[in-house]
Amino acid sequence: MKAAVINEFKGPLVIKDVPLPEVKAHDVLVKVQACGVCHTDLHACHGDWPVKPKMPLVPGHEGVGEIVAVGSEIHHLSLGDRVGVPWLYSACGHCDYCLDGQETLCMEQHNAGYSVDGGYAEFCLAHGDYVVKIPDNISYIDAAPLFCAGVTTYKALKVTGVKPGQWVAIIGAGGLGHLAIQYAVAMGMNVIAIDTGAEKLALAKELGATHCIDFMKQSPSEAVQALVGGVHGVVCTAVSKSAFEEAYKSVRRGGACVLVGLPPDEMPVPIFDTVLNGVKIIGSIVGTRKDLQECLQFAAEGKVKAIIEVKHLEDINDIFADMEKGEINGRIVMDMS
Ligand code: NAD
Ligand code: ZN
Ligand code: ZN
């Protein structure tokens, strides 16, 4: 089968023929129809984080398609089912975290396109218990970004605890952020979006942000404090240390600063202000299978829709170059059909 493979950190991805994976008892094989490109894939290929991915690697954790083979122990799925293969490729199913609805914290988890091969290929192996079905009225192209960008931001918004009618700031209005704006609006929150460039800010406005701030032109936290006296919650998806500092300073007393973006930096936090202001700082990692079902349902009901530019597997090195420059509006999805 054809796949995009990286052999060494920071090297180019190479399109080549690789063996079709063997389907074991708990697996399903998915014929990939579309796969979104997440900034995490770029981090993986650069070896940015303390925990390194397997190498060589087929990246991709927004792969969606139809099931073409079902392992002998998988009884709830059938050939032809439309599913996605998310970042949470599998978890142990029996630890405290798995039992407590926190399966994304399982210590035994595998991650698609990181610890195991992912969706940048004609076929993708998946664990039958961890794929999630796509509602009939969502196309493969539209579904792909929901399997990471969608579920991650939907979950992060829940984690903020922001209520309908309150203010949330979305820092970084890229692949994740442009969906975060839509989920926040659909959940009844008032949104301030922060990114740079006329095109991205115009899109944020169109998607329902009440205020848009260009971080290159003014201090986001000062602007947020001036506009609404600080937000009840912030979701920071930007790949930049300074964005996290701004996120922290944008929150009002008692508010929540939810960290989602993953720059390989540390974030300085003033203890005195955090204590006196009762500010919560919370990490949020993707979402559970249940979060995914909920996030897909919003799309099925027409409440959110990713802004997508369709490209192909052969374009992947150019896509990564554009992503590094911050030149992508919305999400890029590779059509693999
Ligand atoms: P992206 O490249 O599509 O978007 C990032 C956006 O941040 C861009 O629009 C960029 O212009 C903007 N930005 C950069 N610096 C900024 C600043 N100082 N202030 C405001 N905006 C700024 O990337 P993406 O696919 O949306 O992923 C974003 C990050 O989230 C990555 O680090 C990725 O690894 C991480 N991620 C985390 C999770 C999780 O579960 N926590 C899941 C998926 C992705
Ligand atoms: Zn992702
Ligand atoms: Zn577990």
Short mmCIF file of C-alpha atoms in Angstrom, two decimals, residues 70-201:
data_model
loop_
_atom_site.label_atom_id
_atom_site.label_comp_id
_atom_site.label_asym_id
_atom_site.label_seq_id
_atom_site.Cartn_x
_atom_site.Cartn_y
_atom_site.Cartn_z
CA VAL A 70 -12.61 -7.05 10.97
CA GLY A 71 -10.62 -9.09 13.55
CA SER A 72 -12.17 -12.25 14.99
CA GLU A 73 -12.81 -10.70 18.45
CA ILE A 74 -14.54 -7.54 17.17
CA HIS A 75 -18.30 -8.07 17.03
CA HIS A 76 -19.82 -4.56 17.13
CA LEU A 77 -18.41 -3.39 13.77
CA SER A 78 -19.03 -4.57 10.21
CA LEU A 79 -17.39 -4.33 6.83
CA GLY A 80 -18.24 -0.97 5.24
CA ASP A 81 -18.74 0.91 8.54
CA ARG A 82 -17.53 4.53 8.31
CA VAL A 83 -15.10 5.27 11.14
CA GLY A 84 -12.20 7.48 12.20
CA VAL A 85 -8.91 6.48 13.82
CA PRO A 86 -8.15 9.11 16.48
CA TRP A 87 -4.99 9.99 18.46
CA LEU A 88 -6.17 7.62 21.22
CA TYR A 89 -5.44 4.50 19.18
CA SER A 90 -5.96 2.25 22.18
CA ALA A 91 -5.88 2.23 25.97
CA CYS A 92 -5.69 -0.60 28.52
CA GLY A 93 -9.40 -0.48 29.41
CA HIS A 94 -8.92 -1.49 33.06
CA CYS A 95 -6.72 1.09 34.88
CA ASP A 96 -8.13 3.80 37.21
CA TYR A 97 -8.13 6.32 34.35
CA CYS A 98 -9.85 4.04 31.85
CA LEU A 99 -12.50 3.08 34.41
CA ASP A 100 -13.06 6.69 35.44
CA GLY A 101 -13.87 8.18 32.02
CA GLN A 102 -10.34 9.52 31.68
CA GLU A 103 -9.04 7.03 29.12
CA THR A 104 -6.92 9.73 27.45
CA LEU A 105 -4.72 9.64 30.59
CA CYS A 106 -4.14 5.85 30.44
CA MET A 107 -0.45 5.02 30.94
CA GLU A 108 -0.69 2.07 28.53
CA GLN A 109 -2.21 4.01 25.63
CA HIS A 110 -1.01 3.96 22.05
CA ASN A 111 -1.31 6.95 19.75
CA ALA A 112 -2.05 6.84 16.03
CA GLY A 113 0.69 8.35 13.90
CA TYR A 114 3.03 8.46 16.90
CA SER A 115 3.59 5.19 18.80
CA VAL A 116 1.91 3.22 15.99
CA ASP A 117 1.49 4.02 12.28
CA GLY A 118 -1.39 6.33 11.38
CA GLY A 119 -3.57 7.67 8.61
CA TYR A 120 -1.12 9.07 6.03
CA ALA A 121 -1.59 5.85 4.05
CA GLU A 122 -4.01 3.97 1.81
CA PHE A 123 -4.92 1.68 4.70
CA CYS A 124 -4.68 2.14 8.45
CA LEU A 125 -4.84 -0.50 11.14
CA ALA A 126 -6.97 0.42 14.16
CA HIS A 127 -8.07 -1.10 17.45
CA GLY A 128 -11.70 -2.10 16.98
CA ASP A 129 -12.72 -0.86 20.44
CA TYR A 130 -11.30 2.65 19.89
CA VAL A 131 -12.51 3.67 16.42
CA VAL A 132 -15.57 5.93 16.44
CA LYS A 133 -18.37 5.80 13.87
CA ILE A 134 -19.07 8.82 11.65
CA PRO A 135 -22.71 9.98 11.40
CA ASP A 136 -24.14 9.29 7.91
CA ASN A 137 -24.61 12.92 6.91
CA ILE A 138 -20.97 13.98 7.46
CA SER A 139 -18.63 13.44 4.48
CA TYR A 140 -15.22 11.87 5.03
CA ILE A 141 -13.50 15.17 4.20
CA ASP A 142 -15.62 17.08 6.73
CA ALA A 143 -15.28 14.37 9.38
CA ALA A 144 -11.48 14.09 9.33
CA PRO A 145 -10.59 17.31 11.27
CA LEU A 146 -13.17 16.48 13.94
CA PHE A 147 -11.18 13.41 14.99
CA CYS A 148 -8.47 15.59 16.54
CA ALA A 149 -8.99 19.35 16.10
CA GLY A 150 -12.73 19.04 16.78
CA VAL A 151 -12.73 16.69 19.74
CA THR A 152 -9.72 18.38 21.35
CA THR A 153 -11.25 21.83 21.35
CA TYR A 154 -14.74 20.64 22.25
CA LYS A 155 -13.27 18.84 25.27
CA ALA A 156 -11.03 21.79 26.22
CA LEU A 157 -14.07 24.08 26.21
CA LYS A 158 -15.90 21.70 28.54
CA VAL A 159 -12.83 21.72 30.79
CA THR A 160 -12.90 25.55 31.04
CA GLY A 161 -16.21 25.32 32.87
CA VAL A 162 -17.35 28.47 31.05
CA LYS A 163 -21.14 28.75 31.09
CA PRO A 164 -23.47 30.00 28.33
CA GLY A 165 -23.34 33.79 28.19
CA GLN A 166 -19.85 33.99 29.69
CA TRP A 167 -16.63 34.92 27.88
CA VAL A 168 -14.01 32.58 26.48
CA ALA A 169 -10.82 33.53 24.64
CA ILE A 170 -9.48 31.27 21.92
CA ILE A 171 -5.77 31.89 21.43
CA GLY A 172 -4.59 30.59 18.06
CA ALA A 173 -7.33 30.45 15.41
CA GLY A 174 -5.70 27.79 13.22
CA GLY A 175 -6.69 24.17 12.67
CA LEU A 176 -7.81 23.67 16.27
CA GLY A 177 -8.77 27.27 17.03
CA HIS A 178 -11.17 27.81 14.12
CA LEU A 179 -13.17 24.81 15.36
CA ALA A 180 -12.87 25.96 18.99
CA ILE A 181 -14.60 29.22 18.02
CA GLN A 182 -17.49 27.30 16.44
CA TYR A 183 -17.92 24.87 19.34
CA ALA A 184 -17.79 27.75 21.83
CA VAL A 185 -20.51 29.64 19.95
CA ALA A 186 -22.60 26.47 19.67
CA MET A 187 -22.21 25.98 23.43
CA GLY A 188 -23.54 29.49 24.04
CA MET A 189 -20.26 31.15 24.98
CA ASN A 190 -19.16 34.62 23.90
CA VAL A 191 -15.86 34.41 22.04
CA ILE A 192 -12.74 36.54 21.73
CA ALA A 193 -10.39 35.13 19.07
CA ILE A 194 -6.67 35.88 18.97
CA ASP A 195 -4.33 35.23 16.04
CA THR A 196 -2.67 37.35 13.38
CA GLY A 197 -3.37 38.40 9.79
CA ALA A 198 -6.48 39.88 8.20
CA GLU A 199 -7.55 36.58 6.63
CA LYS A 200 -7.48 34.51 9.83
CA LEU A 201 -9.18 37.21 11.88
#
